[in-house]
PDB file of C-alpha atoms in Angstrom:
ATOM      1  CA  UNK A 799     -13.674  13.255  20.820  1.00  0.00           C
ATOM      2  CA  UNK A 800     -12.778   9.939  22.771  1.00  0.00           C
ATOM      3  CA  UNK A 801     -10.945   7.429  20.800  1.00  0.00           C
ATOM      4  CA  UNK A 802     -12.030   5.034  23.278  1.00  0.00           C
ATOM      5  CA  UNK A 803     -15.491   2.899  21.616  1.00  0.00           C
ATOM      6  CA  UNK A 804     -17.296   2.872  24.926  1.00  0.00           C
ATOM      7  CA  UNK A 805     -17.035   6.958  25.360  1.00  0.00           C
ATOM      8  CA  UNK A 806     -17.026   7.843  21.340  1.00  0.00           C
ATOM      9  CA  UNK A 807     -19.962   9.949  20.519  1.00  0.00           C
ATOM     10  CA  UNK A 808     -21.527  11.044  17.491  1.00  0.00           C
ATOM     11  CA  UNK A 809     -21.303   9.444  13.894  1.00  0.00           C
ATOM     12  CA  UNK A 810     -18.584   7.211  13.902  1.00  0.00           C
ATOM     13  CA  UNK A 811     -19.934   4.896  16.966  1.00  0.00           C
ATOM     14  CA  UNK A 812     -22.877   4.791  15.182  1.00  0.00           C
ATOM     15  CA  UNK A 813     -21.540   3.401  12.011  1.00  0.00           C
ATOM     16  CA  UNK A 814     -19.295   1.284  14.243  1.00  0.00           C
ATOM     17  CA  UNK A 815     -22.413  -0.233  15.635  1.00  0.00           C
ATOM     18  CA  UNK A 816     -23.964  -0.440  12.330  1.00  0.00           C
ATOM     19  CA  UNK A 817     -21.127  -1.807  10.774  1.00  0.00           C
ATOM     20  CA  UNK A 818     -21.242  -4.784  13.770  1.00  0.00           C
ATOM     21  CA  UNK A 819     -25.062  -5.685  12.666  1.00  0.00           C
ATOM     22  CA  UNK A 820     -24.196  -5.677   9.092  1.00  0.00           C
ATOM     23  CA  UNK A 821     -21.496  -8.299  10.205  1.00  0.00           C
ATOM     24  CA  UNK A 822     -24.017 -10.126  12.109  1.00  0.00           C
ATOM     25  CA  UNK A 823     -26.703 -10.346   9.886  1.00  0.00           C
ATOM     26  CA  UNK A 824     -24.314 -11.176   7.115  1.00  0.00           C
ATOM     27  CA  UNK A 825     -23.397 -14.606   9.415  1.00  0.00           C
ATOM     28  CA  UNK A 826     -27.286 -15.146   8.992  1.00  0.00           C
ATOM     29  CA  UNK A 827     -26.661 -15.815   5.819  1.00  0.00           C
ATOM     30  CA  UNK A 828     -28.981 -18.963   4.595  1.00  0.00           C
ATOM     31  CA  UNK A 829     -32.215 -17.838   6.549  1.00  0.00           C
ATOM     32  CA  UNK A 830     -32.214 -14.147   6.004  1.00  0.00           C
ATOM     33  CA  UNK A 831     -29.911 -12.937   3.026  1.00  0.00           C
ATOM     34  CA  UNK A 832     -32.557 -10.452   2.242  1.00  0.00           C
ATOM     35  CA  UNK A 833     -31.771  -8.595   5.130  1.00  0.00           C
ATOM     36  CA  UNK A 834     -28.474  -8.977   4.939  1.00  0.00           C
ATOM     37  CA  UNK A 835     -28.679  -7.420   1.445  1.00  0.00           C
ATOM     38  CA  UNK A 836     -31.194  -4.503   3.511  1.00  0.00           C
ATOM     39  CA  UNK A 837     -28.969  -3.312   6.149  1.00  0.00           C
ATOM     40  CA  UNK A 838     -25.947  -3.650   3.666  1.00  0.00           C
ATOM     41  CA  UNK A 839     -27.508  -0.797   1.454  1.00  0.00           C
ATOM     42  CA  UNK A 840     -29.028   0.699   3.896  1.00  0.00           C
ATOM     43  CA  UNK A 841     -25.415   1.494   6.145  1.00  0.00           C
ATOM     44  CA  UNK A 842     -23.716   2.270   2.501  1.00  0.00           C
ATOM     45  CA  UNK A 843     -26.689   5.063   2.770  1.00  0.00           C
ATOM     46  CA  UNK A 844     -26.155   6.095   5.946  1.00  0.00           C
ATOM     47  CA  UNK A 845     -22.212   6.103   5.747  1.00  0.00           C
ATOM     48  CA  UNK A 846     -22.730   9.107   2.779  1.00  0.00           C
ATOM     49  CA  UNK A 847     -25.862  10.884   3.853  1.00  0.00           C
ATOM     50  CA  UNK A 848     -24.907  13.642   2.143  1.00  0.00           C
ATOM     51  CA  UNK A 849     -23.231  12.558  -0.738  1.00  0.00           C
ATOM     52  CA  UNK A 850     -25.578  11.616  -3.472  1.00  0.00           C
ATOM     53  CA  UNK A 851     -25.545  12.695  -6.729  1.00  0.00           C
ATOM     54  CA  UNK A 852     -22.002  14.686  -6.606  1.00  0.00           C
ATOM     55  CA  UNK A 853     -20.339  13.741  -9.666  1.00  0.00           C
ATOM     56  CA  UNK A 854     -18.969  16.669 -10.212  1.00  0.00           C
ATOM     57  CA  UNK A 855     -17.040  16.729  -6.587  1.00  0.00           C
ATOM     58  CA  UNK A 856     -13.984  15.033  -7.612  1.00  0.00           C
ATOM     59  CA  UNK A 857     -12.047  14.997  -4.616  1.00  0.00           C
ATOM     60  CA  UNK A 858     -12.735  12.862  -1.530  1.00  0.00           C
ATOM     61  CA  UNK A 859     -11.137  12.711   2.048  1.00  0.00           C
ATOM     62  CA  UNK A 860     -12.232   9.481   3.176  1.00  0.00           C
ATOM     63  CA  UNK A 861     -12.088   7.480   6.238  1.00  0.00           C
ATOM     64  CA  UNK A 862     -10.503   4.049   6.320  1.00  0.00           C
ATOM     65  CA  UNK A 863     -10.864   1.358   8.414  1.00  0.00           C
ATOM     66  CA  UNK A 864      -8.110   0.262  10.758  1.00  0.00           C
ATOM     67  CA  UNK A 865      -6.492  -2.438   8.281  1.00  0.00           C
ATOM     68  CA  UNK A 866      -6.699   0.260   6.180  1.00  0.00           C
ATOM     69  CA  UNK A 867      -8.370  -2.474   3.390  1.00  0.00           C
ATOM     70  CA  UNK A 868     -11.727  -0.723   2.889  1.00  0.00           C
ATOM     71  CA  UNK A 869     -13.140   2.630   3.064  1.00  0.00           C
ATOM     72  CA  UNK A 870     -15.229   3.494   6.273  1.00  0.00           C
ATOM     73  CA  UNK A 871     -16.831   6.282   5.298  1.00  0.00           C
ATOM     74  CA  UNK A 872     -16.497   9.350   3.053  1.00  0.00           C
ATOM     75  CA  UNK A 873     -16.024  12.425   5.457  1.00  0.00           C
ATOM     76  CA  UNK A 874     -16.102  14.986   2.557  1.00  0.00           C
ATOM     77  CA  UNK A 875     -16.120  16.001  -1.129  1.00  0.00           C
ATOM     78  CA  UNK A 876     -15.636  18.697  -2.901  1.00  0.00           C
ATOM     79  CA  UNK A 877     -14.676  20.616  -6.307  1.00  0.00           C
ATOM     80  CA  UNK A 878     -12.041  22.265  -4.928  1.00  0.00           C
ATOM     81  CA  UNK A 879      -8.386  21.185  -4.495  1.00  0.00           C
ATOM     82  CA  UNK A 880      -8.145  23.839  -1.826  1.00  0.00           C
ATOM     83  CA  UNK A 881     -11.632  23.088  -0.133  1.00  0.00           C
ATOM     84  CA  UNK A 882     -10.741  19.365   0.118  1.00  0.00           C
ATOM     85  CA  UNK A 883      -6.874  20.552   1.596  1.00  0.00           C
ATOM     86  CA  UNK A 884      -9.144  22.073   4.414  1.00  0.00           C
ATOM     87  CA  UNK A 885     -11.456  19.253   4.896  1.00  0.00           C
ATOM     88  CA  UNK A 886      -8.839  16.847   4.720  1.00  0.00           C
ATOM     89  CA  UNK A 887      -6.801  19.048   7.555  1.00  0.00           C
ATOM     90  CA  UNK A 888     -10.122  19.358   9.891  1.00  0.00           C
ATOM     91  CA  UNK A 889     -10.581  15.551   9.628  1.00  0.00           C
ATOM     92  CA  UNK A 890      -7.517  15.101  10.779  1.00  0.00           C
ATOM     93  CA  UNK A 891      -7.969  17.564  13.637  1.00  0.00           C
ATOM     94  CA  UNK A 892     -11.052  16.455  14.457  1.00  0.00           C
ATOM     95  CA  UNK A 893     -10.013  12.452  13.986  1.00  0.00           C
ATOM     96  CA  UNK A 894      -6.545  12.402  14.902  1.00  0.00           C
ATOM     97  CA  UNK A 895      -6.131   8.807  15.594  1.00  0.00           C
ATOM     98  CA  UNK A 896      -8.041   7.322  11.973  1.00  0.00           C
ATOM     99  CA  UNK A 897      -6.565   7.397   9.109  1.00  0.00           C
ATOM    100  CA  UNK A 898      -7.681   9.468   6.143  1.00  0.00           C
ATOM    101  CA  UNK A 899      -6.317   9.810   2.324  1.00  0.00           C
ATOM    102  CA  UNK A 900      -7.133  12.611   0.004  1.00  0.00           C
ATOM    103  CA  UNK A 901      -7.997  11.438  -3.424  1.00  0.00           C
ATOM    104  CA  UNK A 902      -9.045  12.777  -6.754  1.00  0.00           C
ATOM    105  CA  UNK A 903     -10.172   9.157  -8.733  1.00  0.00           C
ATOM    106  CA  UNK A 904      -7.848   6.577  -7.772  1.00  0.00           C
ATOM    107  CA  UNK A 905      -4.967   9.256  -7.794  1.00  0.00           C
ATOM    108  CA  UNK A 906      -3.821   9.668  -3.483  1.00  0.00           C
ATOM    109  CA  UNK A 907      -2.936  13.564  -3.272  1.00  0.00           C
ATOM    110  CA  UNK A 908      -2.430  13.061   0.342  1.00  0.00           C
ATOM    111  CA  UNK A 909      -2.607  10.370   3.356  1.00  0.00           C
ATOM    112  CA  UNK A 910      -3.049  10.475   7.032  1.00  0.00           C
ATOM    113  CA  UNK A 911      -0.723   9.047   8.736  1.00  0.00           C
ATOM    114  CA  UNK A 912       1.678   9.100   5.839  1.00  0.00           C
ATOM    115  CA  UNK A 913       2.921   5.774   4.688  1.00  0.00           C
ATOM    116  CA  UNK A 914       6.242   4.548   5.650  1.00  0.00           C
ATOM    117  CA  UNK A 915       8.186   4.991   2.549  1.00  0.00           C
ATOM    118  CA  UNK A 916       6.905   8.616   1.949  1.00  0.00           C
ATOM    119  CA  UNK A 917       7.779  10.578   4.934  1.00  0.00           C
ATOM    120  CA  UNK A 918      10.314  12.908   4.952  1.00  0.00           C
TER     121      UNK A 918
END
């Protein structure tokens, strides 16, 4: 996959380009907060299509944004420490220029790129 925006195909242009309208429509503010508030839930939707109702999947390989202040978008869950390892891996593979963490809760089990002070 192309890092560059203009070329990038597939899910994460798309929530790119959502993410810009949210941005947009959020500047709207005084004349249409309810849509604001519309395409808000509506791209938290879309960024976890997949992922509703999994309580029980307690690990997470998620996808931050570049400031690496907010999560993007969750790539994966799963029940399984060694399942997740694997996602976690492909994502990285697949994605090798974001950056990812593997987490279980608030507890990190892994990050992508590693952070300064823990590589070795």
């Amino acid at each position: 996959m192309s890092q560059d925006p203009e070329d990038e195909g597939g899910q994460l242009h798309t929530l790119g380009l959502l993410e810009q309208l949210r941005a947009q429509s959020g500047e709207l503010w005084g004349r249409s907060s309810k849509l604001h508030f519309r395409v808000d839930e509506l791209l938290r939707q879309l960024a976890n299509p997949n992922l509703h109702d999994i309580a029980n999947m307690s690990y997470r390989i998620e996808l931050w944004e570049r400031h690496a202040e907010h999560i993007r978008w969750t790539v994966a869950a799963s029940g399984s420490i060694v399942l997740a390892r694997a996602a976690f891996d492909a994502a990285i593979k697949e994605w090798p220029h974001e950056r990812f963490t593997l987490r279980q809760g608030i507890m990190t089990i892994r990050e992508y790129p590693q952070a300064l002070g823990k590589r070795g």
